[in-house]
mmCIF file of C-alpha atoms in Angstrom:
data_model
loop_
_atom_site.group_PDB
_atom_site.id
_atom_site.type_symbol
_atom_site.label_atom_id
_atom_site.label_comp_id
_atom_site.label_asym_id
_atom_site.label_seq_id
_atom_site.Cartn_x
_atom_site.Cartn_y
_atom_site.Cartn_z
ATOM 1 C CA ILE A 91 -0.181 0.121 -0.010
ATOM 2 C CA GLY A 92 3.042 2.341 0.952
ATOM 3 C CA ALA A 93 4.504 1.704 -2.311
ATOM 4 C CA MET A 94 1.183 2.360 -4.201
ATOM 5 C CA LYS A 95 0.743 5.773 -2.194
ATOM 6 C CA GLN A 96 3.826 7.021 -3.175
ATOM 7 C CA MET A 97 3.574 6.340 -7.154
ATOM 8 C CA ILE A 98 -0.249 7.781 -7.015
ATOM 9 C CA GLY A 99 1.803 10.883 -5.220
ATOM 10 C CA SER A 100 4.525 10.748 -7.825
ATOM 11 C CA THR A 101 1.258 11.059 -10.331
ATOM 12 C CA ASN A 102 -0.026 13.962 -8.611
ATOM 13 C CA ASP A 103 3.482 15.886 -8.299
ATOM 14 C CA TYR A 104 3.522 15.278 -12.169
ATOM 15 C CA ILE A 105 0.143 16.670 -13.078
ATOM 16 C CA GLU A 106 0.518 19.469 -10.524
ATOM 17 C CA ALA A 107 4.709 20.023 -11.747
ATOM 18 C CA MET A 108 3.036 20.362 -15.474
ATOM 19 C CA ASN A 109 0.547 22.557 -14.961
ATOM 20 C CA LEU A 110 3.294 24.873 -13.129
ATOM 21 C CA ALA A 111 5.194 24.742 -16.179
ATOM 22 C CA ARG A 112 2.247 25.150 -18.516
ATOM 23 C CA VAL A 113 1.274 28.258 -16.889
ATOM 24 C CA SER A 114 4.533 29.923 -16.433
ATOM 25 C CA LEU A 115 5.525 29.468 -19.958
ATOM 26 C CA GLY A 116 2.245 30.456 -21.397
ATOM 27 C CA ASP A 117 3.463 30.990 -24.830
ATOM 28 C CA TYR A 118 6.243 29.102 -24.665
ATOM 29 C CA ALA A 119 4.790 26.013 -23.167
ATOM 30 C CA ASP A 120 4.204 23.884 -26.064
ATOM 31 C CA GLU A 121 8.324 24.539 -27.380
ATOM 32 C CA ALA A 122 9.082 23.737 -23.971
ATOM 33 C CA VAL A 123 7.040 20.592 -23.900
ATOM 34 C CA ARG A 124 8.908 19.553 -26.911
ATOM 35 C CA PHE A 125 12.018 20.598 -25.826
ATOM 36 C CA GLY A 126 11.832 18.468 -22.413
ATOM 37 C CA GLU A 127 10.849 15.470 -24.926
ATOM 38 C CA THR A 128 13.954 15.668 -26.570
ATOM 39 C CA VAL A 129 15.978 15.941 -23.608
ATOM 40 C CA SER A 130 14.488 13.497 -22.150
ATOM 41 C CA SER A 131 14.825 11.173 -24.562
ATOM 42 C CA ALA A 132 18.517 11.646 -24.978
ATOM 43 C CA LEU A 133 19.599 12.162 -21.332
ATOM 44 C CA GLY A 134 17.381 10.246 -19.509
ATOM 45 C CA ILE A 135 15.880 13.112 -17.536
ATOM 46 C CA ASP A 136 12.256 13.149 -15.886
ATOM 47 C CA GLN A 137 11.007 15.878 -18.471
ATOM 48 C CA GLY A 138 8.516 16.717 -15.312
ATOM 49 C CA LYS A 139 11.517 17.561 -13.641
ATOM 50 C CA LEU A 140 12.465 19.895 -16.411
ATOM 51 C CA LEU A 141 9.782 21.494 -17.337
ATOM 52 C CA GLU A 142 8.802 22.215 -13.323
ATOM 53 C CA ASN A 143 12.012 23.753 -13.166
ATOM 54 C CA MET A 144 11.912 26.233 -16.796
ATOM 55 C CA GLY A 145 8.494 27.183 -14.969
ATOM 56 C CA LEU A 146 10.299 27.978 -11.607
ATOM 57 C CA PHE A 147 12.817 30.338 -13.574
ATOM 58 C CA GLN A 148 9.950 31.737 -15.974
ATOM 59 C CA ASN A 149 7.924 32.635 -12.846
ATOM 60 C CA LEU A 150 10.827 34.343 -11.026
ATOM 61 C CA SER A 151 12.590 35.904 -14.001
ATOM 62 C CA THR A 152 9.100 37.623 -15.120
ATOM 63 C CA SER A 153 8.276 38.459 -11.575
ATOM 64 C CA PHE A 154 11.526 40.886 -11.855
ATOM 65 C CA GLY A 155 10.152 42.140 -14.851
ATOM 66 C CA VAL A 156 12.167 40.499 -17.906
ATOM 67 C CA SER A 157 9.909 40.273 -20.773
ATOM 68 C CA ALA A 158 8.545 36.404 -21.448
ATOM 69 C CA ASP A 159 10.709 35.706 -24.771
ATOM 70 C CA ASN A 160 13.832 36.414 -22.333
ATOM 71 C CA ALA A 161 12.589 34.873 -19.824
ATOM 72 C CA TYR A 162 11.876 31.761 -21.712
ATOM 73 C CA ILE A 163 15.762 31.575 -23.185
ATOM 74 C CA LEU A 164 16.685 32.711 -19.334
ATOM 75 C CA SER A 165 14.842 29.546 -18.179
ATOM 76 C CA LYS A 166 15.593 26.760 -20.809
ATOM 77 C CA ASN A 167 19.484 27.588 -19.976
ATOM 78 C CA MET A 168 19.671 27.757 -16.503
ATOM 79 C CA ALA A 169 17.573 24.655 -16.278
ATOM 80 C CA GLN A 170 20.045 22.929 -18.586
ATOM 81 C CA LEU A 171 23.089 24.313 -17.313
ATOM 82 C CA ALA A 172 21.786 23.068 -13.730
ATOM 83 C CA TYR A 173 21.445 19.276 -14.707
ATOM 84 C CA ASP A 174 25.276 19.988 -15.843
ATOM 85 C CA PHE A 175 25.948 21.513 -12.485
ATOM 86 C CA ALA A 176 24.636 18.506 -10.957
ATOM 87 C CA SER A 177 26.798 15.817 -12.752
ATOM 88 C CA PHE A 178 29.968 18.073 -12.931
ATOM 89 C CA HIS A 179 29.940 18.957 -9.583
ATOM 90 C CA ASN A 180 28.389 15.800 -8.134
ATOM 91 C CA LEU A 181 24.966 17.679 -6.135
ATOM 92 C CA ASP A 182 22.175 16.348 -6.053
ATOM 93 C CA LEU A 183 19.849 17.860 -8.634
ATOM 94 C CA GLU A 184 17.404 19.819 -6.786
ATOM 95 C CA GLU A 185 20.145 21.233 -4.929
ATOM 96 C CA SER A 186 21.849 22.440 -7.867
ATOM 97 C CA PHE A 187 18.344 23.955 -9.351
ATOM 98 C CA LEU A 188 17.954 25.790 -5.790
ATOM 99 C CA LYS A 189 21.483 27.478 -6.659
ATOM 100 C CA PHE A 190 20.030 28.824 -9.409
ATOM 101 C CA GLN A 191 17.258 29.917 -7.998
ATOM 102 C CA SER A 192 18.832 31.692 -5.394
ATOM 103 C CA ALA A 193 21.519 33.420 -7.580
ATOM 104 C CA LEU A 194 18.604 35.085 -9.845
ATOM 105 C CA ALA A 195 17.091 35.915 -6.668
ATOM 106 C CA GLY A 196 20.415 37.949 -6.072
ATOM 107 C CA GLU A 197 21.640 35.597 -3.132
ATOM 108 C CA LEU A 198 25.343 34.901 -3.476
ATOM 109 C CA GLU A 199 26.731 32.297 -1.411
ATOM 110 C CA PRO A 200 24.733 29.353 -2.942
ATOM 111 C CA ILE A 201 26.208 29.742 -6.223
ATOM 112 C CA ARG A 202 29.506 30.486 -5.326
ATOM 113 C CA ARG A 203 30.251 27.195 -3.283
ATOM 114 C CA VAL A 204 30.435 25.989 -6.664
ATOM 115 C CA GLY A 205 33.199 28.557 -7.931
ATOM 116 C CA VAL A 206 30.432 30.920 -9.903
ATOM 117 C CA ASP A 207 31.137 34.744 -8.470
ATOM 118 C CA ILE A 208 27.536 37.387 -8.698
ATOM 119 C CA SER A 209 28.684 39.493 -6.754
ATOM 120 C CA ASN A 210 28.117 43.273 -7.309
ATOM 121 C CA ALA A 211 32.273 43.992 -8.230
ATOM 122 C CA ARG A 212 31.277 40.739 -11.003
ATOM 123 C CA LEU A 213 28.332 42.320 -12.273
ATOM 124 C CA GLN A 214 29.733 45.851 -12.683
ATOM 125 C CA GLN A 215 32.771 43.831 -14.548
ATOM 126 C CA GLU A 216 30.210 42.221 -16.868
ATOM 127 C CA LEU A 217 28.379 45.816 -17.469
ATOM 128 C CA TYR A 218 31.773 47.624 -18.715
ATOM 129 C CA ASP A 219 32.434 44.111 -20.630
ATOM 130 C CA LEU A 220 28.870 44.950 -22.129
ATOM 131 C CA GLY A 221 30.575 48.453 -23.220
ATOM 132 C CA LEU A 222 28.225 50.266 -20.534
ATOM 133 C CA LYS A 223 28.852 52.500 -18.213
ATOM 134 C CA GLN A 224 26.757 52.941 -15.905
ATOM 135 C CA SER A 225 26.376 51.820 -12.348
ATOM 136 C CA ILE A 226 25.174 48.431 -11.311
ATOM 137 C CA SER A 227 23.051 50.120 -8.462
ATOM 138 C CA THR A 228 20.980 51.792 -11.170
ATOM 139 C CA LEU A 229 20.244 49.058 -12.647
ATOM 140 C CA GLY A 230 16.519 47.562 -11.885
ATOM 141 C CA ARG A 231 15.778 44.029 -10.976
ATOM 142 C CA ALA A 232 15.065 43.048 -14.413
ATOM 143 C CA ASP A 233 18.605 43.756 -15.852
ATOM 144 C CA LYS A 234 19.874 42.680 -12.391
ATOM 145 C CA ALA A 235 18.836 39.325 -13.168
ATOM 146 C CA VAL A 236 19.625 39.556 -16.956
ATOM 147 C CA LEU A 237 23.130 40.473 -15.646
ATOM 148 C CA THR A 238 23.192 37.792 -13.088
ATOM 149 C CA TYR A 239 22.535 35.036 -15.765
ATOM 150 C CA ILE A 240 25.090 36.777 -18.345
ATOM 151 C CA ALA A 241 27.822 36.212 -15.702
ATOM 152 C CA ILE A 242 26.310 33.144 -14.798
ATOM 153 C CA MET A 243 26.570 31.363 -18.363
ATOM 154 C CA LYS A 244 30.280 33.135 -18.738
ATOM 155 C CA GLN A 245 31.625 31.352 -15.703
ATOM 156 C CA SER A 246 30.182 27.963 -16.444
ATOM 157 C CA THR A 247 31.658 26.702 -19.893
ATOM 158 C CA ASN A 248 33.967 23.689 -17.803
ATOM 159 C CA GLU A 249 30.331 22.293 -16.467
ATOM 160 C CA MET A 250 28.426 23.451 -20.050
ATOM 161 C CA GLY A 251 27.364 19.604 -21.774
ATOM 162 C CA ASP A 252 28.703 17.754 -18.467
ATOM 163 C CA MET A 253 25.967 15.616 -18.259
ATOM 164 C CA ALA A 254 25.559 14.518 -22.191
ATOM 165 C CA ARG A 255 29.938 14.145 -21.649
ATOM 166 C CA THR A 256 29.802 11.892 -18.872
ATOM 167 C CA ILE A 257 26.327 10.120 -18.964
ATOM 168 C CA GLN A 258 28.008 6.765 -19.022
ATOM 169 C CA SER A 259 29.900 7.727 -15.523
ATOM 170 C CA PRO A 260 28.431 5.312 -12.370
ATOM 171 C CA ALA A 261 26.745 8.960 -11.277
ATOM 172 C CA ASN A 262 25.236 9.849 -14.382
ATOM 173 C CA MET A 263 24.057 6.199 -14.813
ATOM 174 C CA LEU A 264 22.812 6.462 -11.394
ATOM 175 C CA ARG A 265 20.621 9.119 -11.576
ATOM 176 C CA VAL A 266 19.157 8.200 -15.104
ATOM 177 C CA LEU A 267 18.152 5.206 -13.449
ATOM 178 C CA GLY A 268 16.076 6.886 -10.443
ATOM 179 C CA ASN A 269 14.790 9.287 -13.386
ATOM 180 C CA GLN A 270 13.416 5.891 -14.833
ATOM 181 C CA ALA A 271 12.272 4.203 -11.571
ATOM 182 C CA THR A 272 10.223 7.821 -11.170
ATOM 183 C CA ILE A 273 8.936 7.946 -14.442
ATOM 184 C CA THR A 274 7.878 4.507 -14.354
ATOM 185 C CA GLY A 275 6.474 4.829 -10.756
ATOM 186 C CA ARG A 276 4.189 7.680 -11.965
ATOM 187 C CA GLN A 277 3.201 5.900 -14.638
ATOM 188 C CA ILE A 278 2.147 3.170 -12.735
ATOM 189 C CA GLY A 279 0.099 5.464 -10.028
ATOM 190 C CA ALA A 280 -2.097 7.118 -13.169
#
């Protein structure tokens, strides 16, 4: 009975995650689902978890005032990067997603622990690199979120693509196995 309850709970969680993704991603929901299917098929990840986190990134960034189209690009890339960071740094996937959500919200420490600097000094340098002479303190929340995204992407070249590069590693094979067990349980619970 406990296992069946867990499978039904997993199905309910998936339904709620898909609802969050569809509502949050709005006009980009169908595109995100296609993207999720492609990534899930290639890497064996849980499409529901990917889409849920894309929806969370979309919600967070649009709440700061980032336009929906830019927020979609940000959410798609940050979700992918969270998988790569989990693989590269041997993190739990949920921990990896939380690091990126915290970074977008302006929290320095969680992402700094994996070697990414989003301090005001770093963001100011990013502004200069973009040819902008204004002070970071004059930026609105949307601009600061986009600048944080740029800083993270520029500092993450070692991690980018790590999940795909090392899919045959024992740690990633266990991640995929866990994802497949979750998906199977969810299908049984449906």
